[in-house]
Coordinates of C-alpha atoms in Angstrom, one line a residue:
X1 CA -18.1 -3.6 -1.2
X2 CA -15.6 -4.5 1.3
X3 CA -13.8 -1.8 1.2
X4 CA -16.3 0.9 1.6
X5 CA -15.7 4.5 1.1
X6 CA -16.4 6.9 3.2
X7 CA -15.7 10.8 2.8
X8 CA -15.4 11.5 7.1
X9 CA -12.2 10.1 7.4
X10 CA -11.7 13.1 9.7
X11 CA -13.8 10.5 12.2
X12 CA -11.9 7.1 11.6
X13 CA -8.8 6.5 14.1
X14 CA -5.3 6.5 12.6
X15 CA -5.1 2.3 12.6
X16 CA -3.3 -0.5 10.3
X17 CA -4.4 -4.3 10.5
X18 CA -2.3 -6.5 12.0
X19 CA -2.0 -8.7 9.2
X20 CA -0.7 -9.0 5.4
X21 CA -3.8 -11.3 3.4
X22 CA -2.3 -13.0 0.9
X23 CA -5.8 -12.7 -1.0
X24 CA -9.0 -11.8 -0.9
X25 CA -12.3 -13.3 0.6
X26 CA -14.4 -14.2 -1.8
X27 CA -17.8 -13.7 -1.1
X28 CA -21.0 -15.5 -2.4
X29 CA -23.9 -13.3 -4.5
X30 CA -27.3 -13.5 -2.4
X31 CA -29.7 -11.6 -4.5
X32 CA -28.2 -8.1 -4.5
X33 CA -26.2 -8.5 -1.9
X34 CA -22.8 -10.0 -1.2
X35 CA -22.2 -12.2 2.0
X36 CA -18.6 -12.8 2.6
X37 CA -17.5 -15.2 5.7
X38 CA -14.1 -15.6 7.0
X39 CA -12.8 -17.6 9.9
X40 CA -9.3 -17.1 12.0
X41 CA -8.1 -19.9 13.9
X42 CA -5.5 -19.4 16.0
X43 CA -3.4 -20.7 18.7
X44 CA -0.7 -18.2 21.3
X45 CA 1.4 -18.7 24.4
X46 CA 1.1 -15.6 26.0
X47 CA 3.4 -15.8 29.3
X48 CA 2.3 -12.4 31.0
X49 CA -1.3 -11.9 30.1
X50 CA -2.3 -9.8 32.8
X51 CA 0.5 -7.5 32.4
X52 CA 1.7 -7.6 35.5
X53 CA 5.5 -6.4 37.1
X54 CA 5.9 -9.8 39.8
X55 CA 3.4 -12.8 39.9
X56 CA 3.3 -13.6 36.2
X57 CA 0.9 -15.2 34.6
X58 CA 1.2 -17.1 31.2
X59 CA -1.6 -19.4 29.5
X60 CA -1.7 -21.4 26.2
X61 CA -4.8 -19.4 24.4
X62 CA -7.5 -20.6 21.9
X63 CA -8.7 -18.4 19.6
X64 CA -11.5 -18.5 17.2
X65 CA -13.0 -15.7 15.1
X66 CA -15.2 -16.1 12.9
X67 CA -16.8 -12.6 10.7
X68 CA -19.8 -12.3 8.7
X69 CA -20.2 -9.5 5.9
X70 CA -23.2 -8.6 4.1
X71 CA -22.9 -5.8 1.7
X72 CA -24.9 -4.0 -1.3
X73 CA -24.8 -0.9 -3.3
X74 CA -25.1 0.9 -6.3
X75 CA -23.4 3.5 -8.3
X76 CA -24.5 6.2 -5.6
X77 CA -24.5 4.2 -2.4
X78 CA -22.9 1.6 -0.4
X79 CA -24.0 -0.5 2.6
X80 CA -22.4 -2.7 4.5
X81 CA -23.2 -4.9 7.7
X82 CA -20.6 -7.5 9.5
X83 CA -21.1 -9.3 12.8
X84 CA -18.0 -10.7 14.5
X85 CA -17.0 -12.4 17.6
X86 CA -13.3 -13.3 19.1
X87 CA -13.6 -15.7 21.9
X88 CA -10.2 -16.5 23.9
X89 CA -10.0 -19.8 25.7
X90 CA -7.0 -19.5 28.3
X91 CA -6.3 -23.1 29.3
X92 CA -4.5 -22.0 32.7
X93 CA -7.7 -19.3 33.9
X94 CA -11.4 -19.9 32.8
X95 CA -11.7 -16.7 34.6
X96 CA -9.6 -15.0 31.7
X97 CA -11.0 -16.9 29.1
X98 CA -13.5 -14.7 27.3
X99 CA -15.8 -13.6 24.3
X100 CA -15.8 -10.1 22.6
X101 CA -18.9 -9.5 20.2
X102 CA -18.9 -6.7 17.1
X103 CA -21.7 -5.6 15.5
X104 CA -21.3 -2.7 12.8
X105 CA -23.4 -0.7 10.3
X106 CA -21.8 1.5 7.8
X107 CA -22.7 3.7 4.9
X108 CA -21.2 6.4 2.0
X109 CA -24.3 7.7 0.3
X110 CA -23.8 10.3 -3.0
X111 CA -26.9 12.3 -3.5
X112 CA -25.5 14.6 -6.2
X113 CA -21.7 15.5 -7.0
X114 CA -22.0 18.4 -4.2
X115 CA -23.5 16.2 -1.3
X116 CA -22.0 13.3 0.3
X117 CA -23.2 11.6 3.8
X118 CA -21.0 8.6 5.6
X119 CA -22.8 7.4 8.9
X120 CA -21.8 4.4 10.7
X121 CA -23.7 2.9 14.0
X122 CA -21.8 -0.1 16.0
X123 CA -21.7 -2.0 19.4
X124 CA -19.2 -3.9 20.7
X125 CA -18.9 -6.1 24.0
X126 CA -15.2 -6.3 25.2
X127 CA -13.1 -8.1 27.7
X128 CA -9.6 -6.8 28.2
X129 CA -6.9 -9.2 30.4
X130 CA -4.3 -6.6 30.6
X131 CA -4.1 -3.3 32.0
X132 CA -7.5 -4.1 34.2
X133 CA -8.5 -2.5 37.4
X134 CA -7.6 -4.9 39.5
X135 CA -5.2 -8.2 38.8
X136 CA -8.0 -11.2 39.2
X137 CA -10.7 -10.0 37.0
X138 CA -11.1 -8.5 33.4
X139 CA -11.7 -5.2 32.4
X140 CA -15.8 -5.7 30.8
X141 CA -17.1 -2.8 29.1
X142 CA -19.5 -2.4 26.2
X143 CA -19.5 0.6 23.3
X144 CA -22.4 2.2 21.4
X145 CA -20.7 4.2 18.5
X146 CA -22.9 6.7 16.3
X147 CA -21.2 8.7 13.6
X148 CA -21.5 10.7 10.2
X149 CA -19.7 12.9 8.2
X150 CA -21.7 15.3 5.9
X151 CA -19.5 16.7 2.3
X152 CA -20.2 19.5 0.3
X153 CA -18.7 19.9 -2.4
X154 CA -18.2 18.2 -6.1
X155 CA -14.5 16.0 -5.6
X156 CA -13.1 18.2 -8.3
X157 CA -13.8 21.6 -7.3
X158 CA -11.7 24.2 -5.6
X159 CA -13.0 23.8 -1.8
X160 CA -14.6 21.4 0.1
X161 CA -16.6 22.1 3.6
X162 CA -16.9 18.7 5.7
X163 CA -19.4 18.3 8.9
X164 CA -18.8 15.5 11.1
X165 CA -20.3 14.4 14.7
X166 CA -19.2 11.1 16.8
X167 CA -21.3 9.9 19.7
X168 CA -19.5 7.2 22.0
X169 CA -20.9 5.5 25.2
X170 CA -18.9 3.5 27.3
X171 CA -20.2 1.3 30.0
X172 CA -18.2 -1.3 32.0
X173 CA -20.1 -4.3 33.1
X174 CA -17.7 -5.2 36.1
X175 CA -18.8 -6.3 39.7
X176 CA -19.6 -4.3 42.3
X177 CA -17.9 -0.6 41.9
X178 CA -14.8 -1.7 40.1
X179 CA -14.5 0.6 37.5
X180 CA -18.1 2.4 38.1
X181 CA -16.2 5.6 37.8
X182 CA -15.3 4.7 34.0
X183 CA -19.0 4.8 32.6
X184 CA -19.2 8.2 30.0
X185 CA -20.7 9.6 27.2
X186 CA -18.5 11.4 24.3
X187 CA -20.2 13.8 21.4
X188 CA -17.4 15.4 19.5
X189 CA -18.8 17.4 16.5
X190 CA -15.9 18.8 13.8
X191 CA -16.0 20.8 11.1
X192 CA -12.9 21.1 8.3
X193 CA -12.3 23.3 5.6
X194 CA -10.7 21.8 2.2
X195 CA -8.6 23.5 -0.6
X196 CA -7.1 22.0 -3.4
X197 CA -3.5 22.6 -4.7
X198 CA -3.2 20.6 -7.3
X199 CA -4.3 16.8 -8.5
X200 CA -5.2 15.2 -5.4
X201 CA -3.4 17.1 -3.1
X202 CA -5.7 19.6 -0.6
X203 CA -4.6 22.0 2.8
X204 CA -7.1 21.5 5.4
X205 CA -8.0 23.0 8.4
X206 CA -10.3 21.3 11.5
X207 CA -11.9 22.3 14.3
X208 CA -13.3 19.7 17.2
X209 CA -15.3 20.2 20.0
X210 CA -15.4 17.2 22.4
X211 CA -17.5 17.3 25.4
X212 CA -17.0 14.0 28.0
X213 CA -20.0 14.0 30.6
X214 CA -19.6 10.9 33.5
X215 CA -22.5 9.2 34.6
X216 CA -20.7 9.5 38.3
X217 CA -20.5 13.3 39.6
X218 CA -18.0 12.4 42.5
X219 CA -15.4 11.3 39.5
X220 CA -15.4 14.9 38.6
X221 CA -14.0 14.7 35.2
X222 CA -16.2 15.8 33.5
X223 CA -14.9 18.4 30.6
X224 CA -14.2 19.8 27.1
X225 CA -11.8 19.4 25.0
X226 CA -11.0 21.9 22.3
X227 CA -8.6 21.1 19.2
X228 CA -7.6 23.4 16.2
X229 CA -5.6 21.4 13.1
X230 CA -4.2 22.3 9.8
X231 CA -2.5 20.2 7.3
X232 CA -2.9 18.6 4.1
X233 CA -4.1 15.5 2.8
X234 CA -3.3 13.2 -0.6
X235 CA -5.4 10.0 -2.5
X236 CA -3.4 7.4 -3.6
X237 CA -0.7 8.3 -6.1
X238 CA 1.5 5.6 -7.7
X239 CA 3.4 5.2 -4.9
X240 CA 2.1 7.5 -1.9
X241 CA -0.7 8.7 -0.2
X242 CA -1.8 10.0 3.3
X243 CA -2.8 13.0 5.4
X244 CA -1.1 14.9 8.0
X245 CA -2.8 17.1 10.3
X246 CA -0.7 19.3 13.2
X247 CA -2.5 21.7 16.4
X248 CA -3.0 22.1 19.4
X249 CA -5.5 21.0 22.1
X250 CA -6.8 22.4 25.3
X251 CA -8.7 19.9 27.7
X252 CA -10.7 22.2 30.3
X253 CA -12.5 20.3 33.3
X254 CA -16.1 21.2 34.9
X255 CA -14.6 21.2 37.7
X256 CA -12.5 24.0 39.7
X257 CA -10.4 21.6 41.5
X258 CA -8.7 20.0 38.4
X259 CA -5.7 21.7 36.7
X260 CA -6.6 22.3 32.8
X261 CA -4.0 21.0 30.3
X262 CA -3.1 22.2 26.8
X263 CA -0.8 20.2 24.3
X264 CA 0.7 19.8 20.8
X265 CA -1.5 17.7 18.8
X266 CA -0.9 15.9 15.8
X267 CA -2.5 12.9 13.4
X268 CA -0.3 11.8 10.6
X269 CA -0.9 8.5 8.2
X270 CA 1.9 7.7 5.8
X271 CA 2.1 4.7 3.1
X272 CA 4.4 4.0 0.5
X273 CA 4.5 1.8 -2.0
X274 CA 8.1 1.4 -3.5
X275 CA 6.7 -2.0 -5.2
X276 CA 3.1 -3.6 -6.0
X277 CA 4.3 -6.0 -3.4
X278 CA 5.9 -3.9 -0.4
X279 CA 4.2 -1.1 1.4
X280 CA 5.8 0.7 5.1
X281 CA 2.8 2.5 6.6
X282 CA 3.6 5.1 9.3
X283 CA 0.9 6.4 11.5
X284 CA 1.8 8.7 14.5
X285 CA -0.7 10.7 16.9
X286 CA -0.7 12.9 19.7
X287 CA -3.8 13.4 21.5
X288 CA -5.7 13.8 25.5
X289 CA -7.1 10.4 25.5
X290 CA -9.7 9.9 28.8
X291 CA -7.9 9.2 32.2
X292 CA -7.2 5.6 34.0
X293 CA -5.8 4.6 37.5
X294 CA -6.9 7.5 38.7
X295 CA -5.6 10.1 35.9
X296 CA -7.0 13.2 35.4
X297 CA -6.6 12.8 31.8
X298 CA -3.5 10.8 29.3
X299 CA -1.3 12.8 26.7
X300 CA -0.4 9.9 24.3
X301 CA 1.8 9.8 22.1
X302 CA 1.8 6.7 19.4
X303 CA 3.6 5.8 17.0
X304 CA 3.7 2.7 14.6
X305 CA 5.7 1.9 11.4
X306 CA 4.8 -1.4 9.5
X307 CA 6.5 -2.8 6.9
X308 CA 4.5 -5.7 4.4
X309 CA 6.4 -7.5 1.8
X310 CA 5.6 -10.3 -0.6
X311 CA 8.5 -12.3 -1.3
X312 CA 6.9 -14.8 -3.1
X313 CA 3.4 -15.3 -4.6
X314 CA 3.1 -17.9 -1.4
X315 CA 5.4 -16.2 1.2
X316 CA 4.7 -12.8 2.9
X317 CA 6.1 -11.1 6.2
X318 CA 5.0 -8.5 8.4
X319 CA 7.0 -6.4 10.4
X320 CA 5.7 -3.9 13.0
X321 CA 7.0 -1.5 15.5
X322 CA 4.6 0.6 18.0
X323 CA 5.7 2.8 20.8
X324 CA 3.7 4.9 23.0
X325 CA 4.4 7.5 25.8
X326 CA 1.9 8.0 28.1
X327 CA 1.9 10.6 30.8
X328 CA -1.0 10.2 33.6
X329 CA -1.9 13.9 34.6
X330 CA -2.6 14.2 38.1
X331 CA -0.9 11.3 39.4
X332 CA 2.8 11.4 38.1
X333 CA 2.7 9.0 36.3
X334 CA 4.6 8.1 32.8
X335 CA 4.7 4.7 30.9
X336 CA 6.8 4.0 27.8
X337 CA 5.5 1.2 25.7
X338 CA 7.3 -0.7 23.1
X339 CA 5.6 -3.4 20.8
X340 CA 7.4 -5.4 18.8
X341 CA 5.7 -8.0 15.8
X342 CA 7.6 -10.6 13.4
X343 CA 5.2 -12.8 11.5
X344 CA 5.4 -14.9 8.3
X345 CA 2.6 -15.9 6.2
X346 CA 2.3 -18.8 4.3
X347 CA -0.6 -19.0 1.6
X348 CA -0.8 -22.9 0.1
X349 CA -3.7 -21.8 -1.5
X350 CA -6.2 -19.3 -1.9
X351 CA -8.4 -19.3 0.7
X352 CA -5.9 -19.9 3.7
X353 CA -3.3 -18.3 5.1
X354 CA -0.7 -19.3 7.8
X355 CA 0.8 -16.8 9.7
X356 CA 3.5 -17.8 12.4
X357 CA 4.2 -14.6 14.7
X358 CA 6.2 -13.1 17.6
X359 CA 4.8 -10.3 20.0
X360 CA 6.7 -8.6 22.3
X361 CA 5.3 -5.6 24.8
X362 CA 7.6 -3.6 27.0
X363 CA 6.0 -1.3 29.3
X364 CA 8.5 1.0 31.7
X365 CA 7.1 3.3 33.7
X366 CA 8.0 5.6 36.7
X367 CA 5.9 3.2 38.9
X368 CA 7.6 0.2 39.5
X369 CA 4.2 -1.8 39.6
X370 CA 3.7 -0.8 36.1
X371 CA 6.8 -2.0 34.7
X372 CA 6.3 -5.5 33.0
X373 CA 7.2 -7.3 29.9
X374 CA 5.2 -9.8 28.0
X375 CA 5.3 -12.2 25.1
X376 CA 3.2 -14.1 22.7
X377 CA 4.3 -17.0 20.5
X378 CA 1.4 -17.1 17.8
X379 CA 0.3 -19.7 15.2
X380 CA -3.1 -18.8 13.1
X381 CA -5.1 -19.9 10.3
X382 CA -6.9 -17.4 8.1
X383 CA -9.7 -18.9 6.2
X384 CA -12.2 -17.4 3.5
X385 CA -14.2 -19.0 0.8

């Protein structure tokens, strides 16, 4: 049950954890269902955590996060429900020092061979100390995600339709105004066509319709965004598997006095497994993400190779390199973001792992302001039953 299936991954963002478990949780039987706690432990120096160009700030953190999973199924259906919280303890600023909450619902449901439904509901309450609205305070914002993805279709047949929607709310929780302006609602509703070549291996073609409505008129963004994608897409095979999906996408705004934009788009998830014990993941994505800083809208472009290795039955390291453009329409500006992670995990035993890390961010943009570097010396403890 913990690692649930679901048939929209047309819905789920290109992502890769950013850490190598040794093993698994273990979970304890509850009557039909399995409950499966895990608890991280961790301790960071983090010498810029406001991401800031002159005035740095750096603080010893505390971390604890503990995660509670409760799942059940059956040959036609899987449920699962985890509850998590991540509360950071600066020791230099209580006023950084926060508590993120995550509270998730997920399910893959198999009615017949033909029909196949995935919904998920979530919440989550975030504090972000970098990157905020102004210097002194953290970004606070809450999420209310609704999603589901609707297969027809047996798994082996010829052509596959897929029918997917995604609701997201954001709402910032900041005082007075600051960041007022932010507060939107997001319904993108997709539909993608299927085609098998051969084995696992299937051409696809999407459409999306996004439509961003903000709860403040005078912010005037709201607008639609329009994407068309082909591609193809491949299960697990001895040693790769993925999906790779290229476009375009045109972002059109309500309102007269904003310039429309249209881009190349692309989403494309890569792993390879030359061993059992060594996998490189590459996931890469161009998209219009929602504006910041006064933005009419971002064209991001991500990219992140990782590379996990087992040297030992005990001893694993993780390597990780993420860069990012990011060009601010409207306001000239651009940012290029580097992020760099080393870590080393130690497993004494089976239900702890010790991972000893090094993060590195570079962020150079056009505005000097924005320009800042900042990194964090790591030490957690992963623990499961």
């Amino acid at each position: 049950m913990r690692n649930i299936t679901l048939p929209g991954v047309s819905l789920l963002c290109l992502a890769a954890g950013n850490s190598w478990a040794a093993s698994e949780p273990q979970d304890i039987r509850i009557g039909g269902f399995e409950f499966t706690p895990t608890l991280v432990v961790r301790e960071s120096y983090d010498d810029n955590y406001r991401g800031l160009s002159d005035n740095e700030q750096a603080s010893w953190v505390t971390g604890i996060n503990p995660t509670f999973l409760l799942g059940t199924g059956n040959r036609n259906s899987e449920y699962e429900l985890e509850y998590s919280f991540n509360s950071d303890i600066f020791h230099s600023d209580s006023d950084a020092s926060n508590t993120d909450h995550h509270l998730r619902l997920r399910s893959a449901l198999e009615f017949t061979s033909r029909h196949r439904l995935s919904w998920g509901l979530s919440y989550h309450r975030v504090e972000e100390t970098a990157d905020t609205e102004i210097d002194t305070e953290n970004d606070k914002y809450s999420r209310k995600i609704a999603q589901a993805a609707y297969r027809f279709g047996a798994r082996t047949a010829r052509n596959q339709l897929e029918f997917g929607a995604h609701y997201d709310q954001w709402r910032y929780h900041n005082s007075g105004d600051i960041n007022a302006t932010e507060d939107r609602d997001s319904l993108m509703l997709n539909s993608i066509w299927f085609h098998r070549l051969g084995g696992t291996t299937r051409s696809l073609l999407e459409v999306r319709h996004t439509d961003h409505d903000y709860k403040l008129s005078r912010a005037q963004r709201d607008s639609t965004n329009v994407a068309l994608l082909g591609g193809m897409t491949w299960e697990a095979t001895s040693k790769t598997s993925g999906s790779v999906k290229l476009g375009a996408e045109r972002k059109n705004f309500d309102s007269s006095d904003r310039e429309d934009f249209t881009s190349p788009m692309w989403e494309v998830g890569l792993t390879y497994n030359p061993r059992t014990y060594s996998t490189f993941r590459l996931n890469t994505r161009r998209a219009f993400d929602e504006g910041d800083d006064g933005a009419s809208t971002i064209n991001d472009w991500t990219t992140e190779a990782i590379w996990n290795h087992e040297w030992t039955s005990r001893i694993a390291s993780e390597l990780e390199y993420r860069y990012q453009d990011r060009e601010y329409k409207g306001i000239g500006r651009d940012d290029d973001r580097n992020r760099y992670r080393a870590g080393l995990i130690w497993s004494p035993d089976r239900w702890i792992d010790v991972t000893l890390a090094y993060i590195r961010t570079e962020n150079d943009s056009n505005f000097d302001s924005e320009t800042y570097d900042r990194n964090i010396y790591l030490l957690s403890f992963d623990l499961s039953l």
